[in-house]
PDB file of C-alpha atoms in Angstrom:
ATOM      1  CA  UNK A   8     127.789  20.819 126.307  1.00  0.00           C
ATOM      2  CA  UNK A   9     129.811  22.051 123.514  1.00  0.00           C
ATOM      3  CA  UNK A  10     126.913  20.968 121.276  1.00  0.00           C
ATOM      4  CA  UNK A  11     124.379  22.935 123.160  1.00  0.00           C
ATOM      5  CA  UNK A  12     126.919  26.313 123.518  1.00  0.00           C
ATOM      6  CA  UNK A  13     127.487  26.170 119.167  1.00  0.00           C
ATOM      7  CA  UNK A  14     123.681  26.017 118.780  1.00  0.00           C
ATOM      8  CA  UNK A  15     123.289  28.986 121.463  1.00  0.00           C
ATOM      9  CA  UNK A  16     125.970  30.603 119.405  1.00  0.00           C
ATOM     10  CA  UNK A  17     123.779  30.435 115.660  1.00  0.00           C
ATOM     11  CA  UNK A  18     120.422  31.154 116.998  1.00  0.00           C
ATOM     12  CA  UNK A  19     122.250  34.278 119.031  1.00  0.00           C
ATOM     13  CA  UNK A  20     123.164  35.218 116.186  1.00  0.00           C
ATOM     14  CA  UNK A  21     120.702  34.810 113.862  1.00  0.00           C
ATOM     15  CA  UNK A  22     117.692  36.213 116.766  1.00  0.00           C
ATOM     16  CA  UNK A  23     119.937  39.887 115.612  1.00  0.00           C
ATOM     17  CA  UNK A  24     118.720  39.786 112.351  1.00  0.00           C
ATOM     18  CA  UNK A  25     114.991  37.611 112.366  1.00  0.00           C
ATOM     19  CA  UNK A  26     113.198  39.951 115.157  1.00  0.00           C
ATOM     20  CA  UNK A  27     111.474  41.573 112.405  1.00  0.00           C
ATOM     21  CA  UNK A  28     111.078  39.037 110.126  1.00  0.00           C
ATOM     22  CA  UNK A  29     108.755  37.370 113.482  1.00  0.00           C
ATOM     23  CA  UNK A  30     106.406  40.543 114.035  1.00  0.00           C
ATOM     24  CA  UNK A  31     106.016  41.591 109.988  1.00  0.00           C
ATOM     25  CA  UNK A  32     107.032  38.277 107.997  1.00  0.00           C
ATOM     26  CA  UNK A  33     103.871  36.662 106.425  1.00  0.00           C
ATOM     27  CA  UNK A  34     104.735  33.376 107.412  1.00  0.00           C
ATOM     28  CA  UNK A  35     104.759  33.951 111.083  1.00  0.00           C
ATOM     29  CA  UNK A  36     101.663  36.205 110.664  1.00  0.00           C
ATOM     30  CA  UNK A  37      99.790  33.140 108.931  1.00  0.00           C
ATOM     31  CA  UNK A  38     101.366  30.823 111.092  1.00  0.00           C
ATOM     32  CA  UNK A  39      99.707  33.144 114.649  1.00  0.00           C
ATOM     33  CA  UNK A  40      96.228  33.660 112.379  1.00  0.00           C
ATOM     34  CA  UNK A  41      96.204  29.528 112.778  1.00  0.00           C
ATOM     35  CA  UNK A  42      97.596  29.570 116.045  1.00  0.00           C
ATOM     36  CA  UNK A  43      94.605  31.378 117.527  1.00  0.00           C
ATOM     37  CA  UNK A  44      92.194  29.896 115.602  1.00  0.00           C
ATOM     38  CA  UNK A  45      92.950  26.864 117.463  1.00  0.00           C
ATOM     39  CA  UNK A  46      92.750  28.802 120.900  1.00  0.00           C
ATOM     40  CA  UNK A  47      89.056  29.537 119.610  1.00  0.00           C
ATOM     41  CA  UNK A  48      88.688  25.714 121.105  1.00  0.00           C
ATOM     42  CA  UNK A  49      89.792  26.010 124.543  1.00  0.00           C
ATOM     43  CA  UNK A  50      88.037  26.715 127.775  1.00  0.00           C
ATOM     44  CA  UNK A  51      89.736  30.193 128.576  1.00  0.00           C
ATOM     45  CA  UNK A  52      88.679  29.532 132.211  1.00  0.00           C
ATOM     46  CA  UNK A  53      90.618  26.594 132.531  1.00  0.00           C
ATOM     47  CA  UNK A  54      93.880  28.356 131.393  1.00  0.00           C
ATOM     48  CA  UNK A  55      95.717  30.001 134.631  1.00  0.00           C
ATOM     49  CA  UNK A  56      99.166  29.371 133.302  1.00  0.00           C
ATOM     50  CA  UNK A  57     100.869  29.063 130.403  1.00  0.00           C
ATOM     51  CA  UNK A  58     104.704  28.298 129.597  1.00  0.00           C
ATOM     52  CA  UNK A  59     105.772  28.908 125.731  1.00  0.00           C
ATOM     53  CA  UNK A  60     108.708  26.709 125.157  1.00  0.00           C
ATOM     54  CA  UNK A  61     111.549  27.798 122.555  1.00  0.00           C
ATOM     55  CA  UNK A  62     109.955  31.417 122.525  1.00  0.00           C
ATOM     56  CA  UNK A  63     112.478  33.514 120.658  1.00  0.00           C
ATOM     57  CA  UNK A  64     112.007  36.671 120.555  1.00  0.00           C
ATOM     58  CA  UNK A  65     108.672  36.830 122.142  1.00  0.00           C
ATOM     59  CA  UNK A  66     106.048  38.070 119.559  1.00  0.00           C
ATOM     60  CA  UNK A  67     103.673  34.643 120.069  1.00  0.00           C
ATOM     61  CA  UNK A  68     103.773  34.078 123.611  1.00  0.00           C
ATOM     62  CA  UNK A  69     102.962  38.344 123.647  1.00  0.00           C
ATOM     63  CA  UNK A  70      99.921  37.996 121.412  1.00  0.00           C
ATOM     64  CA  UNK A  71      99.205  35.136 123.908  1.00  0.00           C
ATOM     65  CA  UNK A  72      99.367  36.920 127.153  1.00  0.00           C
ATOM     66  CA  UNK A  73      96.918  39.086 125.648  1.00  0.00           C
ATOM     67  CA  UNK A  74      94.066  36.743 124.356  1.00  0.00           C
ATOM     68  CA  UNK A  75      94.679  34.751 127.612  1.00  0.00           C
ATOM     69  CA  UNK A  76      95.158  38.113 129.751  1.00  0.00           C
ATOM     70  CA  UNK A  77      93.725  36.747 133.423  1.00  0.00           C
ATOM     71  CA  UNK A  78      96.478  34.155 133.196  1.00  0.00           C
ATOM     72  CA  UNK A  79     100.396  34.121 134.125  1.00  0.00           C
ATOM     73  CA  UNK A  80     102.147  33.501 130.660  1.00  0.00           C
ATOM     74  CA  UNK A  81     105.698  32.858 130.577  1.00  0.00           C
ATOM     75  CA  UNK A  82     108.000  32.222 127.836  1.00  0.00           C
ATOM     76  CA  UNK A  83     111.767  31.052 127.908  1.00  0.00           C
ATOM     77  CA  UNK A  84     114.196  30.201 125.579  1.00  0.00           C
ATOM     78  CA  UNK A  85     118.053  29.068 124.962  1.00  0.00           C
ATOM     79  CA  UNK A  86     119.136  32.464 123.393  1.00  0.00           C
ATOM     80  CA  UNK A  87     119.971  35.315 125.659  1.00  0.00           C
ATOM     81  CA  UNK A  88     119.604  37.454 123.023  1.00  0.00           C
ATOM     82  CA  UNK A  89     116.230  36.462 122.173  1.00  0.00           C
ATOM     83  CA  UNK A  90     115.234  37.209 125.772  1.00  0.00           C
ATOM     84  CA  UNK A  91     116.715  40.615 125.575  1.00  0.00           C
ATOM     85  CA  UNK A  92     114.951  41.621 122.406  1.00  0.00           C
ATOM     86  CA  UNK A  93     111.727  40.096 123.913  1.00  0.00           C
ATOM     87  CA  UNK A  94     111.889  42.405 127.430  1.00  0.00           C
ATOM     88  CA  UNK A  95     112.135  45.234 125.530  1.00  0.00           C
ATOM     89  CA  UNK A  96     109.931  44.649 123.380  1.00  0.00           C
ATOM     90  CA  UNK A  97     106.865  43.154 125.350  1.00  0.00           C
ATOM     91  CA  UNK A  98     105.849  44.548 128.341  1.00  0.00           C
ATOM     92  CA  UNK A  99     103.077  43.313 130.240  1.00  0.00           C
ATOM     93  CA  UNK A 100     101.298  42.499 133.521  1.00  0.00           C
ATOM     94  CA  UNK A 101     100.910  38.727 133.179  1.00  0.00           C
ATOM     95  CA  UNK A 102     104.014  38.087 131.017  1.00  0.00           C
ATOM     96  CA  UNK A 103     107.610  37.357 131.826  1.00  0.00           C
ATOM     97  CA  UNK A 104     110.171  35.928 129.388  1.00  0.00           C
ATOM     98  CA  UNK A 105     113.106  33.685 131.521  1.00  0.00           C
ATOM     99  CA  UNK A 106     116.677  32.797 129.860  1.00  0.00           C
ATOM    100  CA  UNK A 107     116.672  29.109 130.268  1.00  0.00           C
ATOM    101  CA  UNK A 108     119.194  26.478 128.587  1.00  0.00           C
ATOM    102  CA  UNK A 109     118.417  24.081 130.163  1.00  0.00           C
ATOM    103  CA  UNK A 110     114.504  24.591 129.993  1.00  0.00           C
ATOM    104  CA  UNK A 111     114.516  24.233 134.451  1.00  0.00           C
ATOM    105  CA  UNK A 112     111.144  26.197 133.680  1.00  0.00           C
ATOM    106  CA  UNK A 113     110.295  23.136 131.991  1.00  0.00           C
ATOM    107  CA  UNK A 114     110.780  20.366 134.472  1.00  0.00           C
ATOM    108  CA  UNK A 115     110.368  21.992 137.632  1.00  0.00           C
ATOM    109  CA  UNK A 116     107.047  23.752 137.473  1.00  0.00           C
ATOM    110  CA  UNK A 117     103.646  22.508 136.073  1.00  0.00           C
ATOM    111  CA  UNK A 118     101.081  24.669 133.673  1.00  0.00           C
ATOM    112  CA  UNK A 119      97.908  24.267 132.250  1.00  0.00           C
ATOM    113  CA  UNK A 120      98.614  24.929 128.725  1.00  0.00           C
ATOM    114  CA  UNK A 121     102.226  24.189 127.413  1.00  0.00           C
ATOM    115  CA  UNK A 122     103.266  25.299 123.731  1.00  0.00           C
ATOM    116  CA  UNK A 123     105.846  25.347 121.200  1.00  0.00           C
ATOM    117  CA  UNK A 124     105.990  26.726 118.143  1.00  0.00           C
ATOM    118  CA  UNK A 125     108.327  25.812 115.137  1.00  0.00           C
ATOM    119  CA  UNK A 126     111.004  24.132 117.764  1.00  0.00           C
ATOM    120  CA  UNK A 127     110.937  20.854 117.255  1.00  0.00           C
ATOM    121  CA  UNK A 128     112.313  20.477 113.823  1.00  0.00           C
ATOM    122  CA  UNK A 129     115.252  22.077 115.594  1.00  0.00           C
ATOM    123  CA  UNK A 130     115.750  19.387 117.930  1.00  0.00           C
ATOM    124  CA  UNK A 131     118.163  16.542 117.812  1.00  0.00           C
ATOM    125  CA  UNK A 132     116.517  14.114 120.849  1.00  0.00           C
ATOM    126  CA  UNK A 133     112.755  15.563 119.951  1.00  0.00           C
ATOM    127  CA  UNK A 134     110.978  12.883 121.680  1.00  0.00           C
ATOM    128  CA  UNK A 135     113.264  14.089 124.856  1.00  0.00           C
ATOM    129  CA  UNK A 136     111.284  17.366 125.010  1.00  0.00           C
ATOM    130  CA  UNK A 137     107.805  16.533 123.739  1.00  0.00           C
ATOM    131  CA  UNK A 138     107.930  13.970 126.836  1.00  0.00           C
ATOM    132  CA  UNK A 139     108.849  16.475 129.075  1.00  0.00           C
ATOM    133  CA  UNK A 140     106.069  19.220 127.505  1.00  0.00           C
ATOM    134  CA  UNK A 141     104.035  16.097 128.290  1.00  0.00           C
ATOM    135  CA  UNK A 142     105.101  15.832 132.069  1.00  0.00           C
ATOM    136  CA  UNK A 143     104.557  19.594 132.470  1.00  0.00           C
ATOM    137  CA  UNK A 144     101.498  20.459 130.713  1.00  0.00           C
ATOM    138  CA  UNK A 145      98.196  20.143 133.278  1.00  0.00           C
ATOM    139  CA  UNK A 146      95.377  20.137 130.706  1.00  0.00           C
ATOM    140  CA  UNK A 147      96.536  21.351 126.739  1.00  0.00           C
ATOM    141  CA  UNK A 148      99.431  21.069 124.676  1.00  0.00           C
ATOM    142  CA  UNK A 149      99.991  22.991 121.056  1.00  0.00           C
ATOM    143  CA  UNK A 150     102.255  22.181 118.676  1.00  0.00           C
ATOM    144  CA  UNK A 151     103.415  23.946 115.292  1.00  0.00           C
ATOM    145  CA  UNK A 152     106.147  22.504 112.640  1.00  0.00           C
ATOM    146  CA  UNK A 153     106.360  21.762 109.429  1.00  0.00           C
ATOM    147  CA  UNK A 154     106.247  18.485 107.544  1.00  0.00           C
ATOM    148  CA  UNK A 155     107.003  16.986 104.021  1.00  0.00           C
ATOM    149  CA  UNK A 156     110.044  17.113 102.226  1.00  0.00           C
ATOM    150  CA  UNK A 157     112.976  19.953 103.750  1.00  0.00           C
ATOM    151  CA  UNK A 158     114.348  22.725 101.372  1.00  0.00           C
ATOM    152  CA  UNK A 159     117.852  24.014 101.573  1.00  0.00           C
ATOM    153  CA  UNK A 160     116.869  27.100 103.189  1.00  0.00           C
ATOM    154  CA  UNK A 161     115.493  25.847 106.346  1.00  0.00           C
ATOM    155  CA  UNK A 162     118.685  23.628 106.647  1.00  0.00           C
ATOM    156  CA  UNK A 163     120.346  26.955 106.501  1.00  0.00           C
ATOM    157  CA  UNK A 164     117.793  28.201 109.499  1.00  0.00           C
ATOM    158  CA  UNK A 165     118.820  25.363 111.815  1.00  0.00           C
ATOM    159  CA  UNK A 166     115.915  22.158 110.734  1.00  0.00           C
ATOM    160  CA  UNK A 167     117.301  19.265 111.756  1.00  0.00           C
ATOM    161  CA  UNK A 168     114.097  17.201 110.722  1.00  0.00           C
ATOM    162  CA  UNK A 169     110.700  17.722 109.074  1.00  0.00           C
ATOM    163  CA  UNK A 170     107.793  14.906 110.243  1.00  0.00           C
ATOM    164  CA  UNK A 171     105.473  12.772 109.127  1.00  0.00           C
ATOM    165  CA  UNK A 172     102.014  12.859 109.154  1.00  0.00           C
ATOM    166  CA  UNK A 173     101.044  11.574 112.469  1.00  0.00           C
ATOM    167  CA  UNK A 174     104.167  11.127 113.878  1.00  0.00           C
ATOM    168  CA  UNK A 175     104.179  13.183 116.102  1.00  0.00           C
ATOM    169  CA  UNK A 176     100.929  13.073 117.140  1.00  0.00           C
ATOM    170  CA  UNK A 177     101.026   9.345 117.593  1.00  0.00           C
ATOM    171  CA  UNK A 178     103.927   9.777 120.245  1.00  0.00           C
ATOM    172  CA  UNK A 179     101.641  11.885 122.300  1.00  0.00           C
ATOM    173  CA  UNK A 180      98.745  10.040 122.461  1.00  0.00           C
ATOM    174  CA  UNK A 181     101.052   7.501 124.018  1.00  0.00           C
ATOM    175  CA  UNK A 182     101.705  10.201 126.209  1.00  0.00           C
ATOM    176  CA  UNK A 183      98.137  10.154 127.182  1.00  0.00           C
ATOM    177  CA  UNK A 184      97.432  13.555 125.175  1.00  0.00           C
ATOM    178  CA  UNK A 185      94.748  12.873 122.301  1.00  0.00           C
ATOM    179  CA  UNK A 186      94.039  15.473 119.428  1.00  0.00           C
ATOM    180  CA  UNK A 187      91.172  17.992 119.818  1.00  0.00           C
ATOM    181  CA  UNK A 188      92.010  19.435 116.468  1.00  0.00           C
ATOM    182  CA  UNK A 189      95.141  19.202 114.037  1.00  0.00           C
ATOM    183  CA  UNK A 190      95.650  21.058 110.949  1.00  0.00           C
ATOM    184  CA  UNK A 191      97.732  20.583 108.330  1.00  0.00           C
ATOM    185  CA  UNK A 192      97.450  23.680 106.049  1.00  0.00           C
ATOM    186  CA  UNK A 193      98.926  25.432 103.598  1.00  0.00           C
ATOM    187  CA  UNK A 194      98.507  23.908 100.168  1.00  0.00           C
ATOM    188  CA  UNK A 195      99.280  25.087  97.608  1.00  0.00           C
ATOM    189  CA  UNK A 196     100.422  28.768  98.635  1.00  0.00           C
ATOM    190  CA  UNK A 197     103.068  28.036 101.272  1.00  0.00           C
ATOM    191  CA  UNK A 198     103.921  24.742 100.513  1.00  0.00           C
ATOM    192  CA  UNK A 199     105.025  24.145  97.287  1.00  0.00           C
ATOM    193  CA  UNK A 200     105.270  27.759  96.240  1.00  0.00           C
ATOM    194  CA  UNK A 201     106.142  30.119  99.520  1.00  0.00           C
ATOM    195  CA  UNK A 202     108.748  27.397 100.482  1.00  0.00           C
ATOM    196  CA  UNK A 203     110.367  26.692  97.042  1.00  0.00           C
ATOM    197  CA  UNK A 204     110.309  30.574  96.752  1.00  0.00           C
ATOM    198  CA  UNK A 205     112.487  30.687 100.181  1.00  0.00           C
ATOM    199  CA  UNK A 206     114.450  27.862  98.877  1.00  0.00           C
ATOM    200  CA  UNK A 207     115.272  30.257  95.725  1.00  0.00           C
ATOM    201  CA  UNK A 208     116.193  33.507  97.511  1.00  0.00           C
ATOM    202  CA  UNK A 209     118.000  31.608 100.861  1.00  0.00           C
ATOM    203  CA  UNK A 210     115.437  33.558 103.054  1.00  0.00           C
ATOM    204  CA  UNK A 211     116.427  34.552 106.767  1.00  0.00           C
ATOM    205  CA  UNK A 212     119.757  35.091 105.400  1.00  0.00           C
ATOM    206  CA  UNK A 213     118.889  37.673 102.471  1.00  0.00           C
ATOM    207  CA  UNK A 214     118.708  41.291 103.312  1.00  0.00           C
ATOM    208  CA  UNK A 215     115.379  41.500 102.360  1.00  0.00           C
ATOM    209  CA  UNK A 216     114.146  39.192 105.218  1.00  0.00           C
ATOM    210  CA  UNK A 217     116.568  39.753 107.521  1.00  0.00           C
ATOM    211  CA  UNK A 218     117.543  43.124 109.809  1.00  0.00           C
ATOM    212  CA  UNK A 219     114.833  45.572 110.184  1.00  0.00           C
ATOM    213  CA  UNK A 220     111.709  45.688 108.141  1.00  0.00           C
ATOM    214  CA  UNK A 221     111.153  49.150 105.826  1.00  0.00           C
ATOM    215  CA  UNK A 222     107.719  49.787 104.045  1.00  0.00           C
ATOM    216  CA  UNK A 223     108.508  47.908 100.995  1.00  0.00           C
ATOM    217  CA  UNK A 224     109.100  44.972 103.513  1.00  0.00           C
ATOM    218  CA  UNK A 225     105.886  45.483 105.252  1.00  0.00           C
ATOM    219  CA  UNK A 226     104.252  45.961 101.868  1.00  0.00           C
ATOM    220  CA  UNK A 227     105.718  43.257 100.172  1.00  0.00           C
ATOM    221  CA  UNK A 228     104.826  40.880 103.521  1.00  0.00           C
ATOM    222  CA  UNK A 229     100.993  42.265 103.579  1.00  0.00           C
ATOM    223  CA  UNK A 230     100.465  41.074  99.636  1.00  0.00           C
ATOM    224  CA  UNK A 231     101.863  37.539 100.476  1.00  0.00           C
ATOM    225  CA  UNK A 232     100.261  37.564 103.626  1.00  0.00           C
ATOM    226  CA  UNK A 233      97.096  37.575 101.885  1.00  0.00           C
ATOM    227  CA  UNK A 234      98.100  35.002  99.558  1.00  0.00           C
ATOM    228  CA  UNK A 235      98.676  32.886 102.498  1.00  0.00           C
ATOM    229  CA  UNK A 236      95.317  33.383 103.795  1.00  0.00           C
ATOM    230  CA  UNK A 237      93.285  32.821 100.491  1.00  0.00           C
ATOM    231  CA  UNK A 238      95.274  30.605  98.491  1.00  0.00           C
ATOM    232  CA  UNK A 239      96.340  28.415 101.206  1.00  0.00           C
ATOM    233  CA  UNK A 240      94.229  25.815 102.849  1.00  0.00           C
ATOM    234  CA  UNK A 241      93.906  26.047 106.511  1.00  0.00           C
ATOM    235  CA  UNK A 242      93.346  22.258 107.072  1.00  0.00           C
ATOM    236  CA  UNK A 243      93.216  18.715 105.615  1.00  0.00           C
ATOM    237  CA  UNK A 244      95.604  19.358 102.428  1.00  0.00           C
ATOM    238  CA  UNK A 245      99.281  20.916 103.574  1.00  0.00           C
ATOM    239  CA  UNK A 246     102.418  20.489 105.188  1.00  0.00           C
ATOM    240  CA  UNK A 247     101.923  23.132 108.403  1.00  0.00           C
ATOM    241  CA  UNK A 248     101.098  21.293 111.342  1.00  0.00           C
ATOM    242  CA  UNK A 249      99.160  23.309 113.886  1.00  0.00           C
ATOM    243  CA  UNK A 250      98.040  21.135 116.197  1.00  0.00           C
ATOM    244  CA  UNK A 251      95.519  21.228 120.026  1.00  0.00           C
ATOM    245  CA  UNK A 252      96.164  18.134 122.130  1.00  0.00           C
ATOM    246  CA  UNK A 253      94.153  17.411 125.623  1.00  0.00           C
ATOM    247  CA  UNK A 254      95.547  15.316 128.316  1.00  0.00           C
ATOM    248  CA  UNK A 255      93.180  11.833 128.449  1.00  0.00           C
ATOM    249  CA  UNK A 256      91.948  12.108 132.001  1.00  0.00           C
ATOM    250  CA  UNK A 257      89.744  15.517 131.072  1.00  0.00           C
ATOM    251  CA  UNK A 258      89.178  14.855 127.288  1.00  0.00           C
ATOM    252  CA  UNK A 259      85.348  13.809 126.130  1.00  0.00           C
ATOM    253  CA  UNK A 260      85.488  13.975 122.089  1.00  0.00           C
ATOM    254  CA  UNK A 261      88.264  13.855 119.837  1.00  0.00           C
ATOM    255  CA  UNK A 262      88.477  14.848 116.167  1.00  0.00           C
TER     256      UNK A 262
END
């Protein structure tokens, strides 16, 4: 318990200062580019529900609600403050965000398409929650993290871990989810040189990354946003997982 209130207590604090840095940042804007290009794959039809687990401060599971806007989307997380910022923010129809510590949402309700972006690598027992994702999730699960070697800075941002190729993806096909498509992208734009570059200026804790975001921000983040689309790959050769699973019973082909 104490554990899970000091961990409440730095992401609190830190969802203050990232808000921005999640709507304008070029990682996260790369990051929901890849995100939906893997949506491109699923049957639309056969998403009425969707639960975003670990959603901050709400930007994803928004852009979400809208691309799958005939289902109920909802999105919970650990950090009340998150939440907040995420209510006022987002506002629609088919989307609620729920403060949730002990992800109940989680356990006690079942959804056709259960994601999580860029959580895992925060969690101690990650095999604990990607089991329970596993129990909840009706038809598709998606997955983003990172992989390959850590840099200080994402120490500093709360990574407990970074995986292995396949390591995660082996754990859910003994979960009875197989891969419809995985990327690993990124090379050689984000990973070596956006993530050495982070490494160098401790970003999320400098003031240009953190706390609102001014034009130069948004300028600055547009130029390397465009790096990260056209000098990164998008699959086979990087260390950003993106990754579409199926559950067994409903799957036909598998890449």
């Amino acid at each position: 318990m104490n554990s899970i209130n000091s961990d409440i207590s730095l992401y609190d604090k830190n969802w203050l200062f990232w808000s921005d840095m999640k709507v304008f940042g070029p990682a996260s804007r790369w990051l929901r580019y890849l995100i939906f290009e893997q949506l491109k794959l699923i049957d639309k039809n056969e998403c009425k529900s969707l639960l975003d687990v670990g959603c901050g401060e709400g930007t994803n599971t928004f852009y979400l609600a809208k691309f799958l806007n005939h289902a109920a989307i909802r999105g919970i997380d650990f950090s009340n403050i998150a939440i907040n910022i995420a209510k006022n923010r987002y506002k629609l129809s088919n989307l609620e965000f729920i403060h949730d510590i002990y992800s109940i949402y989680l356990d006690n309700n079942k959804y056709d398409i259960v994601v999580c972006f860029e959580v895992i690598e925060h969690v101690e027992d990650w095999k604990n929650i990607i089991t329970r994702i596993s129990n909840s999730a009706n038809k598709y699960i998606m997955l983003s993290f990172p992989t390959g070697r850590m840099r200080s800075y994402e120490k500093n941002v709360g990574h407990i871990r970074n995986f292995k190729r396949g390591e995660v993806e082996n754990f859910l096909k003994n979960k009875n989810f197989m891969p419809i498509n995985i990327y690993y992208g990124g090379f050689p734009f984000f990973s070596p040189i956006y993530r050495e570059l982070c490494s160098f200026t401790n970003a999320g804790s400098n003031s240009f990354t953190k706390g609102d975001y001014g034009i130069l921000q948004k300028i600055v983040s547009n130029i390397l946003l465009f790096c990260f689309k056209y000098l990164s790959t998008k699959h086979k050769m990087g260390d950003q997982l993106v990754g579409l699973f199926k559950k067994n019973d409903s799957i036909k082909n598998c890449i």
